[in-house]
Coordinates of C-alpha atoms in Angstrom, one line a residue:
X229 CA -25.9 0.4 -55.8
X230 CA -24.8 -2.8 -54.0
X231 CA -21.6 -3.5 -53.5
X232 CA -20.0 -6.8 -53.6
X233 CA -17.5 -8.8 -51.5
X234 CA -13.8 -7.9 -51.9
X235 CA -11.1 -10.8 -51.3
X236 CA -8.2 -9.7 -49.5
X237 CA -5.0 -12.4 -50.0
X238 CA -3.2 -12.2 -47.5
X239 CA 0.1 -14.5 -47.4
X240 CA 0.2 -17.6 -44.8
X241 CA 2.6 -18.7 -42.5
X242 CA 5.3 -20.8 -44.3
X243 CA 6.5 -24.0 -42.8
X244 CA 9.4 -24.7 -43.3
X245 CA 9.9 -28.7 -43.7
X246 CA 12.3 -30.7 -41.8
X247 CA 14.7 -32.9 -43.5
X248 CA 13.4 -36.0 -41.2
X249 CA 17.0 -36.7 -40.4
X250 CA 19.0 -35.5 -37.2
X251 CA 22.3 -34.4 -38.0
X252 CA 26.0 -32.9 -36.4
X253 CA 29.3 -33.8 -34.7
X254 CA 28.1 -32.6 -31.8
X255 CA 24.8 -34.2 -31.1
X256 CA 21.6 -35.5 -33.0
X257 CA 19.9 -32.3 -34.2
X258 CA 16.8 -32.0 -36.2
X259 CA 18.0 -30.3 -39.4
X260 CA 15.8 -28.7 -42.6
X261 CA 15.3 -28.8 -46.2
X262 CA 16.7 -26.4 -48.7
X263 CA 17.8 -26.0 -52.0
X264 CA 20.2 -23.2 -53.5
X265 CA 20.9 -22.6 -56.9
X266 CA 19.5 -23.3 -60.4
X267 CA 18.9 -25.9 -60.8
X268 CA 18.4 -26.3 -57.2
X269 CA 20.9 -28.4 -55.1
X270 CA 19.5 -30.3 -51.7
X271 CA 20.8 -29.6 -48.6
X272 CA 20.3 -30.4 -44.9
X273 CA 20.8 -27.4 -42.7
X274 CA 20.4 -25.8 -39.1
X275 CA 18.8 -22.9 -37.8
X276 CA 20.6 -19.7 -36.9
X277 CA 18.7 -16.8 -34.8
X278 CA 21.7 -15.1 -35.5
X279 CA 22.8 -15.1 -39.0
X280 CA 20.7 -13.3 -41.4
X281 CA 22.4 -15.3 -44.3
X282 CA 22.0 -18.8 -45.9
X283 CA 25.4 -20.9 -45.2
X284 CA 26.1 -24.1 -47.1
X285 CA 28.5 -26.7 -47.0
X286 CA 30.9 -26.7 -50.1
X287 CA 32.9 -29.7 -51.5
X288 CA 36.5 -28.4 -49.8
X289 CA 35.1 -28.8 -46.8
X290 CA 35.9 -32.8 -46.8
X291 CA 39.1 -34.0 -47.6
X292 CA 40.2 -37.9 -48.3
X293 CA 41.1 -38.5 -44.5
X294 CA 37.6 -37.2 -43.5
X295 CA 35.7 -40.1 -45.1
X296 CA 33.9 -41.0 -48.2
X297 CA 30.5 -39.8 -46.3
X298 CA 31.5 -36.5 -45.0
X299 CA 29.6 -34.7 -47.3
X300 CA 26.5 -36.5 -46.5
X301 CA 27.2 -36.3 -42.8
X302 CA 27.7 -32.4 -43.2
X303 CA 24.1 -31.8 -45.1
X304 CA 25.0 -32.4 -48.6
X305 CA 21.9 -34.2 -50.8
X306 CA 21.8 -36.0 -54.2
X307 CA 22.3 -34.2 -56.9
X308 CA 21.6 -35.3 -60.4
X309 CA 21.1 -38.9 -59.3
X310 CA 24.2 -39.1 -58.1
X311 CA 26.1 -38.4 -54.4
X312 CA 27.0 -34.5 -54.2
X313 CA 30.3 -33.3 -52.6
X314 CA 28.3 -30.2 -51.4
X315 CA 27.0 -27.0 -52.9
X316 CA 28.8 -26.3 -56.3
X317 CA 28.6 -22.7 -57.3
X318 CA 30.2 -23.4 -60.8
X319 CA 27.2 -25.3 -61.8
X320 CA 24.8 -23.0 -60.8
X321 CA 23.2 -20.6 -63.4
X322 CA 22.1 -17.8 -61.3
X323 CA 25.3 -17.5 -58.8
X324 CA 27.4 -14.6 -58.7
X325 CA 30.5 -14.2 -56.9
X326 CA 30.9 -11.4 -54.3
X327 CA 34.5 -12.5 -52.9
X328 CA 36.3 -14.2 -49.9
X329 CA 35.4 -13.0 -46.1
X330 CA 36.1 -14.2 -42.9
X331 CA 33.3 -16.0 -40.8
X332 CA 32.4 -13.9 -38.1
X333 CA 29.4 -14.7 -36.7
X334 CA 30.7 -16.6 -33.8
X335 CA 33.8 -14.7 -33.6
X336 CA 33.1 -14.1 -29.8
X337 CA 33.0 -17.6 -28.9
X338 CA 36.1 -18.2 -30.9
X339 CA 34.4 -19.9 -33.8
X340 CA 36.5 -18.9 -37.0
X341 CA 37.2 -19.4 -40.6
X342 CA 36.2 -18.2 -44.0
X343 CA 34.0 -18.7 -47.1
X344 CA 33.0 -17.8 -50.6
X345 CA 30.3 -15.3 -50.7
X346 CA 27.9 -14.8 -53.4
X347 CA 24.4 -14.3 -54.7
X348 CA 22.2 -16.9 -55.6
X349 CA 18.5 -18.4 -55.4
X350 CA 17.7 -20.0 -52.2
X351 CA 14.4 -22.0 -51.5
X352 CA 13.1 -23.7 -48.6
X353 CA 12.2 -26.9 -49.0
X354 CA 13.5 -29.7 -51.6
X355 CA 14.5 -29.2 -55.3
X356 CA 11.6 -31.4 -55.9
X357 CA 9.1 -29.4 -54.4
X358 CA 7.9 -26.6 -56.7
X359 CA 5.8 -24.8 -54.4
X360 CA 8.8 -24.2 -51.8
X361 CA 9.1 -20.4 -51.3
X362 CA 12.3 -19.3 -52.8
X363 CA 13.8 -15.7 -53.1
X364 CA 16.5 -14.8 -56.0
X365 CA 19.9 -13.0 -55.4
X366 CA 20.5 -13.8 -51.7
X367 CA 23.3 -13.8 -49.9
X368 CA 24.9 -17.6 -49.8
X369 CA 28.0 -18.3 -47.9
X370 CA 30.1 -21.4 -49.2
X371 CA 31.4 -22.8 -45.9
X372 CA 34.1 -25.5 -45.5
X373 CA 35.6 -24.8 -42.0
X374 CA 34.2 -27.6 -39.3
X375 CA 33.6 -25.3 -36.8
X376 CA 30.6 -24.9 -38.7
X377 CA 30.2 -28.2 -39.1
X378 CA 26.5 -27.7 -40.8
X379 CA 25.0 -24.9 -42.9
X380 CA 22.1 -23.0 -41.9
X381 CA 19.0 -21.2 -42.7
X382 CA 19.4 -17.4 -41.0
X383 CA 16.6 -15.9 -38.9
X384 CA 18.4 -12.8 -38.1
X385 CA 17.6 -9.2 -39.2
X386 CA 21.0 -7.6 -39.7
X387 CA 21.8 -6.7 -43.3
X388 CA 25.1 -7.9 -44.6
X389 CA 28.1 -5.6 -46.2
X390 CA 31.1 -6.2 -48.1
X391 CA 32.1 -2.6 -48.9
X392 CA 31.8 0.5 -47.7
X393 CA 30.7 2.2 -51.2
X394 CA 27.7 -0.1 -51.5
X395 CA 24.3 -0.5 -49.9
X396 CA 24.0 -3.2 -47.1
X397 CA 22.2 -6.2 -48.2
X398 CA 18.8 -6.9 -46.3
X399 CA 18.8 -10.3 -44.3
X400 CA 16.6 -13.5 -45.8
X401 CA 13.8 -13.0 -43.4
X402 CA 13.5 -9.2 -44.1
X403 CA 13.1 -10.0 -47.7
X404 CA 10.7 -12.2 -47.3
X405 CA 8.6 -9.8 -45.4
X406 CA 9.3 -7.0 -47.9
X407 CA 8.1 -9.2 -50.8
X408 CA 5.1 -10.2 -48.9
X409 CA 5.8 -13.6 -49.2
X410 CA 5.0 -14.1 -45.3
X411 CA 2.4 -12.1 -43.2
X412 CA 4.7 -10.6 -40.7
X413 CA 8.3 -10.2 -39.6
X414 CA 8.1 -13.2 -37.2
X415 CA 9.0 -16.8 -36.9
X416 CA 8.8 -19.7 -34.3
X417 CA 11.2 -22.1 -33.8
X418 CA 11.9 -25.4 -31.3
X419 CA 14.9 -27.6 -32.3
X420 CA 13.2 -30.7 -31.9
X421 CA 14.2 -33.8 -29.7
X422 CA 15.7 -37.0 -30.8
X423 CA 15.1 -38.6 -27.3
X424 CA 11.4 -38.0 -27.2
X425 CA 8.7 -40.5 -28.0
X426 CA 9.7 -41.7 -31.2
X427 CA 12.0 -38.9 -32.5
X428 CA 10.2 -35.3 -32.7
X429 CA 11.4 -33.5 -35.3
X430 CA 12.3 -29.4 -35.2
X431 CA 9.6 -27.1 -35.9
X432 CA 10.3 -23.6 -38.1
X433 CA 7.4 -21.5 -39.3
X434 CA 8.0 -18.0 -41.0
X435 CA 4.9 -15.3 -39.8
X436 CA 3.2 -17.9 -37.3
X437 CA 3.3 -20.6 -35.0
X438 CA 2.1 -24.2 -34.2
X439 CA 0.3 -23.9 -30.7
X440 CA 0.0 -27.8 -30.0
X441 CA 4.0 -27.5 -29.9
X442 CA 4.3 -25.4 -26.5
X443 CA 2.5 -24.5 -23.2
X444 CA 1.2 -21.3 -23.3
X445 CA 2.5 -18.7 -20.6
X446 CA 1.8 -15.2 -20.6
X447 CA 5.6 -13.8 -20.2
X448 CA 7.0 -11.8 -23.1
X449 CA 10.7 -10.8 -23.1
X450 CA 11.7 -7.4 -24.5
X451 CA 14.4 -7.1 -27.1
X452 CA 17.8 -5.9 -26.0
X453 CA 19.0 -2.6 -26.7
X454 CA 22.4 -4.2 -27.7
X455 CA 21.5 -5.1 -31.4
X456 CA 23.8 -7.6 -31.7
X457 CA 22.3 -9.6 -28.6
X458 CA 18.7 -8.9 -29.4
X459 CA 17.0 -12.1 -27.7
X460 CA 18.6 -11.6 -24.4
X461 CA 17.2 -13.1 -21.0
X462 CA 17.9 -12.8 -17.7
X463 CA 19.1 -16.1 -16.0
X464 CA 17.7 -15.8 -12.5
X465 CA 18.6 -19.7 -11.5
X466 CA 19.7 -22.8 -12.3
X467 CA 18.7 -25.4 -10.5
X468 CA 19.1 -29.5 -10.5
X469 CA 17.0 -31.9 -9.6
X470 CA 17.9 -35.7 -8.8
X471 CA 21.4 -35.1 -9.6
X472 CA 24.3 -37.0 -7.8
X473 CA 24.1 -34.3 -5.3
X474 CA 20.0 -34.4 -5.2
X475 CA 18.5 -30.9 -5.6
X476 CA 21.3 -28.5 -6.2
X477 CA 21.2 -25.0 -6.8
X478 CA 24.1 -24.4 -9.9
X479 CA 23.9 -20.5 -9.6
X480 CA 24.1 -17.8 -6.9
X481 CA 23.9 -14.9 -9.0
X482 CA 21.6 -14.1 -12.2
X483 CA 23.4 -13.4 -15.6
X484 CA 22.6 -12.1 -18.7
X485 CA 22.7 -14.6 -21.8
X486 CA 21.8 -15.1 -25.3
X487 CA 19.4 -17.2 -27.2
X488 CA 21.2 -18.3 -30.1
X489 CA 20.9 -21.7 -32.0
X490 CA 23.5 -21.2 -34.0
X491 CA 25.7 -23.2 -31.6
X492 CA 24.8 -26.4 -29.7
X493 CA 26.2 -25.3 -26.5
X494 CA 25.2 -23.5 -23.1
X495 CA 28.1 -21.0 -22.7
X496 CA 28.2 -20.2 -18.7
X497 CA 30.5 -18.6 -16.2
X498 CA 33.2 -20.5 -14.6
X499 CA 31.2 -21.1 -11.2
X500 CA 28.4 -22.5 -12.6
X501 CA 30.3 -25.2 -14.7
X502 CA 32.0 -26.2 -11.7
X503 CA 28.3 -26.7 -9.7
X504 CA 27.1 -29.1 -12.8
X505 CA 30.8 -30.7 -12.8
X506 CA 30.0 -31.7 -8.9
X507 CA 26.3 -32.2 -9.5
X508 CA 26.8 -34.3 -12.5
X509 CA 30.2 -36.3 -12.0
X510 CA 31.4 -34.6 -15.1
X511 CA 35.4 -34.3 -16.1
X512 CA 36.9 -31.6 -17.7
X513 CA 38.7 -32.3 -21.1
X514 CA 41.0 -29.2 -21.9
X515 CA 41.7 -30.3 -25.3
X516 CA 38.4 -29.6 -26.8
X517 CA 36.9 -27.2 -23.8
X518 CA 34.2 -30.1 -23.3
X519 CA 32.7 -31.9 -20.1
X520 CA 32.6 -35.6 -20.6
X521 CA 31.0 -38.3 -18.7
X522 CA 32.3 -41.9 -18.2
X523 CA 29.9 -45.0 -18.8
X524 CA 29.4 -45.9 -15.2
X525 CA 28.6 -41.8 -14.2
X526 CA 26.3 -42.1 -17.4
X527 CA 24.3 -45.1 -16.0
X528 CA 23.9 -43.7 -12.8
X529 CA 22.5 -40.9 -14.3
X530 CA 20.3 -42.3 -16.7
X531 CA 18.8 -44.5 -13.5
X532 CA 18.1 -41.2 -11.6
X533 CA 17.0 -39.3 -14.5
X534 CA 17.8 -35.6 -13.1
X535 CA 15.8 -32.6 -14.4
X536 CA 17.3 -29.1 -14.9
X537 CA 15.2 -25.8 -14.5
X538 CA 16.4 -22.1 -16.1
X539 CA 14.3 -19.6 -14.4
X540 CA 14.3 -17.0 -17.2
X541 CA 13.0 -13.1 -16.8
X542 CA 13.7 -9.9 -18.2
X543 CA 15.4 -9.4 -15.2
X544 CA 18.5 -11.2 -13.6
X545 CA 17.2 -10.0 -10.1
X546 CA 14.5 -12.3 -8.5
X547 CA 12.3 -9.8 -7.8
X548 CA 9.0 -11.9 -7.8
X549 CA 8.4 -10.7 -11.0
X550 CA 7.1 -12.6 -14.2
X551 CA 9.3 -15.4 -15.2
X552 CA 9.1 -18.7 -17.3
X553 CA 10.7 -21.9 -16.2
X554 CA 12.2 -24.0 -18.7
X555 CA 12.1 -27.8 -17.8
X556 CA 14.8 -30.0 -19.1
X557 CA 15.6 -33.5 -18.7
X558 CA 18.6 -35.1 -18.4
X559 CA 18.3 -36.6 -21.9
X560 CA 18.6 -33.2 -23.5
X561 CA 21.9 -33.0 -22.0
X562 CA 23.0 -36.6 -23.1
X563 CA 24.9 -35.9 -25.9
X564 CA 27.6 -37.3 -28.2
X565 CA 30.5 -35.6 -29.9
X566 CA 32.2 -37.3 -33.0
X567 CA 34.5 -37.2 -35.5
X568 CA 36.2 -34.3 -36.2
X569 CA 35.7 -33.4 -32.4
X570 CA 36.8 -37.0 -31.5
X571 CA 37.6 -39.7 -33.3
X572 CA 34.9 -42.1 -31.9
X573 CA 31.4 -40.8 -30.9
X574 CA 32.4 -39.9 -27.1
X575 CA 29.6 -38.7 -24.6
X576 CA 29.8 -35.5 -23.5
X577 CA 27.7 -32.8 -21.6
X578 CA 27.0 -29.6 -23.8
X579 CA 28.3 -26.7 -21.4
X580 CA 31.1 -24.5 -21.9
X581 CA 33.1 -22.3 -19.9
X582 CA 33.1 -18.6 -20.8
X583 CA 35.6 -16.1 -20.6
X584 CA 33.5 -13.1 -19.9
X585 CA 29.9 -11.7 -20.2
X586 CA 30.0 -11.2 -24.2
X587 CA 30.2 -15.1 -24.0
X588 CA 27.2 -16.0 -22.2
X589 CA 25.0 -17.7 -24.7
X590 CA 21.9 -20.5 -24.7
X591 CA 22.3 -22.4 -27.7
X592 CA 19.9 -25.0 -28.9
X593 CA 20.5 -27.5 -26.1
X594 CA 17.7 -25.3 -24.5
X595 CA 15.6 -24.9 -27.5
X596 CA 14.7 -28.8 -27.4
X597 CA 12.8 -28.2 -24.5
X598 CA 11.7 -24.4 -25.2
X599 CA 9.5 -23.1 -27.9
X600 CA 10.8 -19.7 -29.4
X601 CA 8.3 -17.2 -31.1
X602 CA 10.3 -14.0 -32.7
X603 CA 8.2 -11.0 -33.3
X604 CA 9.9 -7.9 -34.8
X605 CA 6.4 -5.9 -35.2
X606 CA 6.5 -5.8 -31.6
X607 CA 10.2 -5.9 -30.7
X608 CA 9.7 -8.8 -28.1
X609 CA 9.8 -12.6 -28.0
X610 CA 8.5 -15.5 -26.2
X611 CA 10.0 -18.6 -25.0
X612 CA 7.3 -21.3 -23.4
X613 CA 8.0 -24.9 -22.4
X614 CA 7.9 -27.2 -25.3
X615 CA 4.8 -29.7 -25.6
X616 CA 5.4 -33.6 -26.5
X617 CA 2.0 -35.0 -26.3
X618 CA 1.6 -38.6 -27.1
X619 CA 0.2 -38.8 -29.7
X620 CA 1.7 -35.8 -31.2
X621 CA -1.7 -34.1 -32.9
X622 CA -1.7 -32.7 -36.2
X623 CA 0.0 -29.2 -36.5
X624 CA -2.5 -26.4 -36.0
X625 CA -0.6 -23.1 -37.7
X626 CA -1.4 -19.5 -36.4
X627 CA -0.8 -16.5 -38.3
X628 CA 1.2 -13.6 -36.4
X629 CA 0.1 -10.4 -38.2
X630 CA 1.4 -6.8 -37.9
X631 CA 0.7 -5.0 -34.7
X632 CA -1.2 -1.8 -36.1
X633 CA -4.2 -4.1 -36.9
X634 CA -7.6 -3.5 -36.8
X635 CA -9.7 -6.4 -37.4
X636 CA -8.9 -9.9 -37.3
X637 CA -8.9 -12.0 -40.6
X638 CA -11.7 -15.0 -40.6
X639 CA -9.2 -17.7 -41.7
X640 CA -6.4 -16.6 -39.4
X641 CA -6.0 -19.9 -37.6
X642 CA -5.1 -22.5 -40.0
X643 CA -3.7 -26.3 -40.1
X644 CA -2.4 -25.6 -43.9
X645 CA -1.3 -22.4 -45.9
X646 CA -4.8 -20.5 -46.5
X647 CA -5.8 -17.3 -48.3
X648 CA -7.7 -15.4 -45.9
X649 CA -11.5 -13.3 -47.1
X650 CA -13.7 -11.1 -45.7
X651 CA -16.7 -9.3 -46.8
X652 CA -17.8 -5.4 -46.4
X653 CA -20.0 -4.7 -43.6
X654 CA -22.6 -1.7 -43.4
X655 CA -19.7 0.2 -41.7
X656 CA -17.4 -0.8 -44.5
X657 CA -19.9 0.6 -47.1
X658 CA -20.4 4.0 -45.4
X659 CA -16.7 4.3 -44.9
X660 CA -16.5 3.8 -48.8
X661 CA -19.4 6.5 -49.5
X662 CA -17.4 9.1 -47.2
X663 CA -14.4 8.2 -49.0
X664 CA -16.0 9.1 -52.3
X665 CA -17.1 12.5 -50.7
X666 CA -13.3 13.3 -50.0
X667 CA -12.4 12.3 -53.2
X668 CA -15.0 14.5 -54.8
X669 CA -13.8 17.7 -52.3
X670 CA -10.0 16.6 -53.4
X671 CA -10.6 16.9 -57.0
X672 CA -12.6 20.2 -56.8
X673 CA -9.3 21.7 -54.6
X674 CA -7.1 19.9 -57.2
X675 CA -9.2 22.1 -59.9
X676 CA -8.8 25.2 -58.0
X677 CA -5.1 24.9 -57.6
X678 CA -4.8 24.5 -61.4
X679 CA -6.5 27.6 -62.2
X680 CA -4.3 29.4 -59.5
X681 CA -1.2 28.1 -61.1
X682 CA -2.3 29.3 -64.4
X683 CA -2.7 33.3 -63.1
X684 CA 0.6 32.5 -61.6
X685 CA 2.4 32.0 -64.6
X686 CA 0.7 34.7 -66.8
X687 CA 1.7 36.8 -64.0
X688 CA 5.4 35.3 -64.6
X689 CA 5.2 35.9 -68.2
X690 CA 4.4 39.8 -67.6
X691 CA 7.4 40.3 -65.5
X692 CA 9.9 38.1 -67.9
X693 CA 11.4 41.3 -69.1
X694 CA 11.9 42.7 -65.7
X695 CA 14.7 41.2 -63.4
X696 CA 11.9 40.8 -61.0
X697 CA 10.8 37.2 -59.4
X698 CA 7.6 36.8 -58.0
X699 CA 7.8 36.4 -54.5
X700 CA 5.4 33.8 -54.0
X701 CA 7.2 31.4 -56.8
X702 CA 9.0 28.4 -54.5
X703 CA 12.1 27.0 -55.6
X704 CA 12.6 23.7 -57.2
X705 CA 12.7 20.6 -55.1
X706 CA 15.6 18.9 -54.1
X707 CA 16.4 15.5 -54.6
X708 CA 17.2 14.9 -51.2
X709 CA 13.6 13.8 -50.0
X710 CA 12.7 11.6 -52.8
X711 CA 8.8 10.7 -52.7
X712 CA 9.8 7.3 -53.9
X713 CA 12.6 4.5 -53.1
X714 CA 14.6 3.1 -56.0
X715 CA 12.3 0.2 -56.5
X716 CA 9.4 3.3 -57.4
X717 CA 7.4 2.5 -54.2
X718 CA 6.4 5.3 -52.5
X719 CA 7.5 5.3 -48.6
X720 CA 4.5 5.1 -46.1
X721 CA 4.1 5.4 -42.3
X722 CA 3.0 2.8 -40.2
X723 CA 0.8 4.3 -37.7
X724 CA -0.9 3.5 -34.3
X725 CA 1.9 1.4 -32.5
X726 CA 5.5 1.7 -31.3
X727 CA 7.5 0.3 -33.9
X728 CA 11.2 0.7 -35.6
X729 CA 11.9 1.4 -39.4
X730 CA 14.0 -0.8 -41.4
X731 CA 16.5 0.2 -43.7
X732 CA 15.1 0.1 -47.5
X733 CA 16.3 -2.7 -49.0
X734 CA 18.5 -2.1 -52.4
X735 CA 19.3 -4.2 -55.3
X736 CA 22.7 -5.2 -54.6
X737 CA 25.8 -5.4 -56.9
X738 CA 28.5 -8.0 -57.3
X739 CA 31.3 -6.4 -55.6
X740 CA 35.3 -7.0 -56.6
X741 CA 38.1 -7.8 -54.4
X742 CA 39.7 -4.6 -54.3
X743 CA 42.3 -5.6 -56.8
X744 CA 39.8 -6.5 -59.9
X745 CA 40.8 -10.0 -60.2
X746 CA 38.2 -12.9 -59.8
X747 CA 38.5 -14.4 -56.8
X748 CA 39.6 -18.3 -56.5
X749 CA 36.6 -20.6 -56.8
X750 CA 38.5 -23.3 -54.1
X751 CA 38.6 -20.4 -51.4
X752 CA 35.4 -20.0 -49.4
X753 CA 35.5 -17.5 -46.9
X754 CA 32.8 -15.5 -44.8
X755 CA 31.7 -11.9 -43.7
X756 CA 28.8 -10.4 -42.2
X757 CA 28.8 -6.5 -41.7
X758 CA 26.2 -6.3 -39.0
X759 CA 24.5 -3.0 -38.1
X760 CA 22.6 -2.7 -35.0
X761 CA 18.7 -2.1 -34.5
X762 CA 17.0 0.3 -32.6
X763 CA 15.0 -0.9 -30.0
X764 CA 12.2 1.3 -28.1
X765 CA 12.3 1.1 -24.5
X766 CA 8.4 0.0 -24.5
X767 CA 8.4 -4.4 -25.0
X768 CA 5.2 -4.9 -25.2
X769 CA 3.3 -7.9 -24.5
X770 CA 3.3 -11.2 -26.4
X771 CA -0.3 -12.1 -25.6
X772 CA -1.3 -12.4 -28.9
X773 CA 0.8 -15.1 -29.5
X774 CA -0.5 -17.2 -26.7
X775 CA -4.3 -17.1 -28.5
X776 CA -5.1 -18.3 -31.8
X777 CA -6.8 -14.9 -33.0
X778 CA -4.2 -13.3 -35.1
X779 CA -3.6 -9.5 -35.9
X780 CA -4.6 -8.0 -39.4
X781 CA -2.1 -7.2 -42.3
X782 CA -0.9 -3.9 -42.8
X783 CA -0.9 -2.2 -46.4
X784 CA 2.4 -1.0 -46.5
X785 CA 4.3 -4.4 -46.5
X786 CA 7.0 -3.3 -48.9
X787 CA 7.8 0.1 -47.0
X788 CA 11.0 0.6 -45.3
X789 CA 9.8 -1.3 -42.5
X790 CA 10.0 -1.5 -38.3
X791 CA 13.5 -1.3 -38.0
X792 CA 15.8 1.5 -38.8
X793 CA 19.5 0.4 -39.5
X794 CA 21.9 2.2 -37.2
X795 CA 25.0 3.9 -38.9
X796 CA 27.6 2.1 -41.7
X797 CA 28.1 -2.1 -41.6
X798 CA 31.4 -2.9 -40.6
X799 CA 33.7 -3.9 -43.0
X800 CA 35.7 -7.4 -42.6
X801 CA 38.6 -8.4 -44.5
X802 CA 39.9 -11.5 -45.9
X803 CA 42.1 -13.5 -43.0
X804 CA 44.7 -16.1 -43.9
X805 CA 43.5 -19.6 -45.5
X806 CA 40.1 -20.3 -45.9
X807 CA 40.8 -24.1 -44.6
X808 CA 43.0 -25.8 -42.7
X809 CA 43.5 -29.7 -43.4
X810 CA 42.4 -31.8 -40.3
X811 CA 46.3 -33.2 -39.9
X812 CA 47.3 -29.8 -39.2
X813 CA 44.3 -28.5 -37.2
X814 CA 43.7 -31.2 -34.5
X815 CA 40.7 -31.6 -32.7
X816 CA 40.2 -27.6 -31.8
X817 CA 42.3 -24.7 -32.4
X818 CA 44.0 -22.7 -29.6
X819 CA 44.0 -19.3 -30.0
X820 CA 46.8 -16.7 -29.3
X821 CA 44.8 -15.5 -26.1
X822 CA 45.3 -18.8 -24.8
X823 CA 41.6 -19.7 -24.9
X824 CA 40.3 -23.2 -26.5
X825 CA 37.2 -23.2 -28.5

């Protein structure tokens, strides 16, 4: 009998729509459109490669002295045909409050604040787009603190926890993958560049990448063993060309640095900042910890048009091994800081003095000129030079599918979201026939075992009046090794790859504040209980990301996954007030240690 072709549905990569706006108080950054709640409230947000949550700006983030346009500047979009003051949880029918917690995402960089946490619906796109990819019951943090001027989409994989007595909540990206809404646990991101062509918007793709937006290379970076710094690169050197000092080496030794798009700046050792200060005529402002540029030097640098090259590798030693160069024009560093950092827009250079190695961070300044592809299936990531051909070609999205694939779908490389189909060949038909024989044998074995069990039951009945137990009778199974998880899904193993396991997603419950009282809706705080991910020693090579040929989707997408959560999440408590009025906080607060943000 002939076997008809069978269609295989594979989720396409999802392209998160840019807002077509450039926002921020520390530069002009391409933002993305999301809507949160029911009905959906539209917001423009940035991208965080560290956070696993969705953060949104709330009405308490703008005081009267901040100006009438403050909510719009911070990403609030019109709602119900009227201007919005920010995300309002009280008008969302799907909002469920968790409580008030500290925002510790960038605590190492002295960013502080609190936010109101809850569960709600999150959709990647405007509320008017019914096809926007969405998830219900997601962790959302309402943020007022100006340190986090814009909200963000979280691309991290760390779980969040608000109580030692509850299961941690999986990150937004992992839940997308577990619910088979994207083809793999991966993403690609470039920040866009206001100064390129006629403004080039950022690009964010879940489960794929756009091969028109970068220049391919053969360099792959392995994940760090430090779960809090997975996207760590070795900065072997930084060299300036056409600077005020001509060609100038800004580093003398290498250092490790974390790629983190949450922040705009590049945090560097003190001596490297001193080199930048000399090569570019910068002036250090101790009040804001920023490097400023006066108008005379600014005009001269525009005329010289310097370039700055970051040499990045899997090592901090220049051993001649593979590396990648990311070249940035001066325009990538030609930023302005505005209110509330400064009363008026002020030219500054986005480097910061790091107090220690934990603060070595490369923010989204670099990602204006770099294309980042992160693949949790293979535990590695790629950084390539962003491409800006004139004119920009139509996007060409390529799916990234899991590493244990055995074939390549026909419709792997697409310009729009598609469903791949494949026909069964001769080998597949033979396989099905062989499978039928195996099934028949299994049925026969099952019948034999049934008869054997009946015989044992009869034996047991004969011995019922004696206190003798048949020696071949097995004790009942214990509940310590369930055959199904809480969602009724039978766990299965991923074979053929060196991968890690993710903690099984749980159905979170609304948590109280300990005292049993309902949190104040006007107090906002945030907390991420972050747990590390175990990285294997073998990083693999990211060759598949530099070729339009993807991998095949595996069957157990809703299995525990490819990472294993280690230990228990850290529990954070509420710290102080949720928001300090502008008149009391100044431009930037000073920490107890005397270090300025």
